[in-house]
Short mmCIF file of C-alpha atoms in Angstrom, two decimals:
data_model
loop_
_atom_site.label_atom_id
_atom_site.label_comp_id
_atom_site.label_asym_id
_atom_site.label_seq_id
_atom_site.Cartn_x
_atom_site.Cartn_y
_atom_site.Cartn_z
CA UNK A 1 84.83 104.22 137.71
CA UNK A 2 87.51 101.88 136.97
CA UNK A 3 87.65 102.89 133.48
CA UNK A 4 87.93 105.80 134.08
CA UNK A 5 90.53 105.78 136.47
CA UNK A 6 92.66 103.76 133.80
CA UNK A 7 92.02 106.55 130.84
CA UNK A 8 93.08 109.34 132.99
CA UNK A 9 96.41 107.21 133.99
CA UNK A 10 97.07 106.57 129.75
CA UNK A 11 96.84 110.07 129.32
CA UNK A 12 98.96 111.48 133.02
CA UNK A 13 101.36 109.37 133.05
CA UNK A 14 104.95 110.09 131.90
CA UNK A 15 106.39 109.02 128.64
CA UNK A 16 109.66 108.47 127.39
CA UNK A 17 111.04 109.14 123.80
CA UNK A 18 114.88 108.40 122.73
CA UNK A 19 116.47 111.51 121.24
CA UNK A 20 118.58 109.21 118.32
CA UNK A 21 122.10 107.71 117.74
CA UNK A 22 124.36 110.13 120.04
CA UNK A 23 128.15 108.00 118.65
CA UNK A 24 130.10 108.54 115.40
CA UNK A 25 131.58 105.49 113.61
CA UNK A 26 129.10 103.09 115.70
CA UNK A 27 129.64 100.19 113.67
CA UNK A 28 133.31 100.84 112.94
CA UNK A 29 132.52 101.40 109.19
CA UNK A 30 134.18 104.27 109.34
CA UNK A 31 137.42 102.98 110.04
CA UNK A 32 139.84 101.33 107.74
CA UNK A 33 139.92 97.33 108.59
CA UNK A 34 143.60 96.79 108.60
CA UNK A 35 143.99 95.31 111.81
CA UNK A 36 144.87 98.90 113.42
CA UNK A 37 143.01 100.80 116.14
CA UNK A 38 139.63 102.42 114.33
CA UNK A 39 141.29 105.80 112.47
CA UNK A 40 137.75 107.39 112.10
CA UNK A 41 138.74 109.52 115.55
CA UNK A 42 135.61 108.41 117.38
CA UNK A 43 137.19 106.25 119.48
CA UNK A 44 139.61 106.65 122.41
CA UNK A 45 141.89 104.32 123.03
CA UNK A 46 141.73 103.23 126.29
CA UNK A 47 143.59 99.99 128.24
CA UNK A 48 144.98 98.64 131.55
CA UNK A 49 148.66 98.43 129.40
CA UNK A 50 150.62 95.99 128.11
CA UNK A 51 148.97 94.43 125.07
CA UNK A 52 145.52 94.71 125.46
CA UNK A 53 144.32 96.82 122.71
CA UNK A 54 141.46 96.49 119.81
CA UNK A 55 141.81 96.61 116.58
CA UNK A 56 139.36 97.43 113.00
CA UNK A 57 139.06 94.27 110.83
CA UNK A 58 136.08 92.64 108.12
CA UNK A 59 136.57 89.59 110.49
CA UNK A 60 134.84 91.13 113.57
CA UNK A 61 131.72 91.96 112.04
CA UNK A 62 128.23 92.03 113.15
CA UNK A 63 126.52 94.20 110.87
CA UNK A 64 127.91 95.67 107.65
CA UNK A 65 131.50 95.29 106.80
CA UNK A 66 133.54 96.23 109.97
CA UNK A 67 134.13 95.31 113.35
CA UNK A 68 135.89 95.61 116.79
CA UNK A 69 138.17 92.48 117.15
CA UNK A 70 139.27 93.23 120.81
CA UNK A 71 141.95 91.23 123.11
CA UNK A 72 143.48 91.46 126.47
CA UNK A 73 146.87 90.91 126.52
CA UNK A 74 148.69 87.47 127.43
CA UNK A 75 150.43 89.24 130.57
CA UNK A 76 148.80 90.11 134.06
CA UNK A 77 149.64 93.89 133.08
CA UNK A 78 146.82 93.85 129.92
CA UNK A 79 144.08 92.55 131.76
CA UNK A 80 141.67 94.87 130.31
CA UNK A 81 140.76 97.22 127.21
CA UNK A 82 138.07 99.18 126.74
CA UNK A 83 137.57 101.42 123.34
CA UNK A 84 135.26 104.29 124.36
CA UNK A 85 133.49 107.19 123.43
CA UNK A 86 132.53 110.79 125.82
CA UNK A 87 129.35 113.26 125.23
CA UNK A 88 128.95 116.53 126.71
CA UNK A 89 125.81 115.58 129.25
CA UNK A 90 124.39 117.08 132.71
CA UNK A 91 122.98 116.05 135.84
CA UNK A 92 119.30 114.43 135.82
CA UNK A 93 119.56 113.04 131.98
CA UNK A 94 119.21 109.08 131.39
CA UNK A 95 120.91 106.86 129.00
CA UNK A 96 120.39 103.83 126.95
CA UNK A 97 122.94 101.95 125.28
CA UNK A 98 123.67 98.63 124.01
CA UNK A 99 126.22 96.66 121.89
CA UNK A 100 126.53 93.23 119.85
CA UNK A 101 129.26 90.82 121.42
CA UNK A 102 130.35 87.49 120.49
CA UNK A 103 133.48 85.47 122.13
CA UNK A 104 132.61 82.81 118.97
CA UNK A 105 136.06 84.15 117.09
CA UNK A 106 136.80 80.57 115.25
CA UNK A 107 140.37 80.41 117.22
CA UNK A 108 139.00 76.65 117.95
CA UNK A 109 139.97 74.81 121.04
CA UNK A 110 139.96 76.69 124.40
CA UNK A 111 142.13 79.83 122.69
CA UNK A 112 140.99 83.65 123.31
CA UNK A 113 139.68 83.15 126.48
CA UNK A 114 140.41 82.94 130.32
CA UNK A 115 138.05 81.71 132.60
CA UNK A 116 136.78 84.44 134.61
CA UNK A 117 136.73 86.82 131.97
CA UNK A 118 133.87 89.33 130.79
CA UNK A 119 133.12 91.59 127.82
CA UNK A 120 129.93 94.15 128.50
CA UNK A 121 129.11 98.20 127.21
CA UNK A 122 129.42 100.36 130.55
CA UNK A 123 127.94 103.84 130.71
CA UNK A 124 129.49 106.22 133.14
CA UNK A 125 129.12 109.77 134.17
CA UNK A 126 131.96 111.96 134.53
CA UNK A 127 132.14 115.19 135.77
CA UNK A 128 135.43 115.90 133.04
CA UNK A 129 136.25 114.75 130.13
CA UNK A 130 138.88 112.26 130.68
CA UNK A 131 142.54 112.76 129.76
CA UNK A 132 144.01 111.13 126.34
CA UNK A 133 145.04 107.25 127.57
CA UNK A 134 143.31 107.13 130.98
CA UNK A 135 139.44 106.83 130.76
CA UNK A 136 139.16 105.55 134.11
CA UNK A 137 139.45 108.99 135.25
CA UNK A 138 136.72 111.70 136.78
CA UNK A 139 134.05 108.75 136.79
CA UNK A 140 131.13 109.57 138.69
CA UNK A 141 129.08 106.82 138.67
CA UNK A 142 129.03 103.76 135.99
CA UNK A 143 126.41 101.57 134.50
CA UNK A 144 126.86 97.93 133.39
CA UNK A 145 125.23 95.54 130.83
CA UNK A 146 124.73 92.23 131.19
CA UNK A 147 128.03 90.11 130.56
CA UNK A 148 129.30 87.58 128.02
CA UNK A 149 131.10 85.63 130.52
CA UNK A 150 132.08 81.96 128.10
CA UNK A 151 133.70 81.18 124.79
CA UNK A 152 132.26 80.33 121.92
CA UNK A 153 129.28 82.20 122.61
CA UNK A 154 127.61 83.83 119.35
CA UNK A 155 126.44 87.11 118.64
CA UNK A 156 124.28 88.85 121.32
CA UNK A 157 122.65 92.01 121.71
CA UNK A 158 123.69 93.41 125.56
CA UNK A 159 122.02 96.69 126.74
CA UNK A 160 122.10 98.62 129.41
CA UNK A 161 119.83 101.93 130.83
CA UNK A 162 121.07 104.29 133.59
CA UNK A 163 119.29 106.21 136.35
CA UNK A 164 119.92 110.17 136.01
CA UNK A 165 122.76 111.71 135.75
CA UNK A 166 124.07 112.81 139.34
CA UNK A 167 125.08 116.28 140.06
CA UNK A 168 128.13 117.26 138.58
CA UNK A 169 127.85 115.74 135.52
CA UNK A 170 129.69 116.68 132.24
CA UNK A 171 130.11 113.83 130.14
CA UNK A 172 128.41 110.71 129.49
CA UNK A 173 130.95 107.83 128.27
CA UNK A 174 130.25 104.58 126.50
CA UNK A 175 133.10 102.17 126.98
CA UNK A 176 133.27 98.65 125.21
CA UNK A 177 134.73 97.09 128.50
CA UNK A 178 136.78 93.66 128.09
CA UNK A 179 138.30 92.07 131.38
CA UNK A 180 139.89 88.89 132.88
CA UNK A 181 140.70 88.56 135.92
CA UNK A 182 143.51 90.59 137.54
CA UNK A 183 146.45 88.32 137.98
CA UNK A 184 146.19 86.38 135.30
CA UNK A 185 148.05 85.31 132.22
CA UNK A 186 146.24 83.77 128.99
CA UNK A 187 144.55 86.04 126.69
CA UNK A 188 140.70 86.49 125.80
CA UNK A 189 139.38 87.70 122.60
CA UNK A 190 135.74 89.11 121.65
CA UNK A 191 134.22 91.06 119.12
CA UNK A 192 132.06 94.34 119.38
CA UNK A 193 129.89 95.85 116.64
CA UNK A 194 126.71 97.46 116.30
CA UNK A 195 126.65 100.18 119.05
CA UNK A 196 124.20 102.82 120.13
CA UNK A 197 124.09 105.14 122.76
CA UNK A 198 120.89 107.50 123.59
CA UNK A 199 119.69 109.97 125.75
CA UNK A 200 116.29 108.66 126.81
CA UNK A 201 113.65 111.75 128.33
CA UNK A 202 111.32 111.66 130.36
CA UNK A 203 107.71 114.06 130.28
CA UNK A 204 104.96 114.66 131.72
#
């Protein structure tokens, strides 16, 4: 009976399937790597002000020859930046997405980073797209990876998987999120590369 019982579970029970890479210019080779903001037009720009930005170079790279080399600025006013990228989604779907991140950026000594600070790929629902410059906007609900939270800390692979979409959902947005803490000046520095976001379904 037991073996049976198990068979009819392997064959009942829901599966999931991924549906494929759902971003353009994922690893940024797309872009020209002159130390400008990635000019493939994937990527919205997106920061808290002041100089916190990211910027395309060959020195940020994971994979191939491009990368994200992002930075918050020195001021309390650029304490965050956060590149990102919106799909046309609806309520009930579930995402998967993950990034490669590395604080290890050979500035030596204890430059590029405040302590306190974080760099992680969040996945949020929105129920519009948001306005050119302010991605924070008509969030729904949000999704967070793991963290790199210290300097000098090589490449890693951070992922994160949300629950469905809630009602009202338009958009799904990937955002490669850098922060230190509000309130404070120094700067921190990481890299991104490598991204993937994917709409995983469920069947019966």
């Amino acid at each position: 009976m037991k073996k049976i019982l198990v068979v009819l579970f392997l064959i009942f029970a829901p599966t999931a399937f991924a549906e494929g890479q759902l971003l353009c210019d994922e690893g940024f080779e797309l872009s020209t790597p002159n130390g400008t903001f990635p000019d493939s037009g994937c990527w919205n720009r997106c920061t808290s002000g002041g100089e916190a930005g990211a910027v395309c170079t060959t020195t940020a790279a994971h994979g191939g020859n491009n990368g994200l080399w992002e930075y918050t600025g020195d001021f309390i006013t650029g304490w965050w930046s956060g590149p990102s990228q919106e799909i046309g989604a609806g309520p009930g779907e579930v995402y998967r997405a993950y990034c490669w991140i590395r604080s290890d950026t050979s500035l030596g000594g204890d430059e590029g980073w405040v302590p306190g600070s974080k760099a992680f790929a969040r996945v949020c629902f929105l129920s519009n797209p948001s306005p050119p410059g302010r991605c924070n906007d008509n969030i729904i609900q949000c999704y967070e990876s793991p963290a790199l939270t210290t300097e000098r800390t090589p490449w890693g692979q951070y992922e994160v998987t949300t629950l469905p979409a809630p009602g009202g959902t338009s958009h799904v947005q990937l955002m490669l999120r850098l922060e230190k803490p509000q309130g404070t000046v120094g700067q921190s520095i990481v890299n991104f590369d490598d991204c993937f976001l994917e709409k995983v379904v469920i069947t019966p």
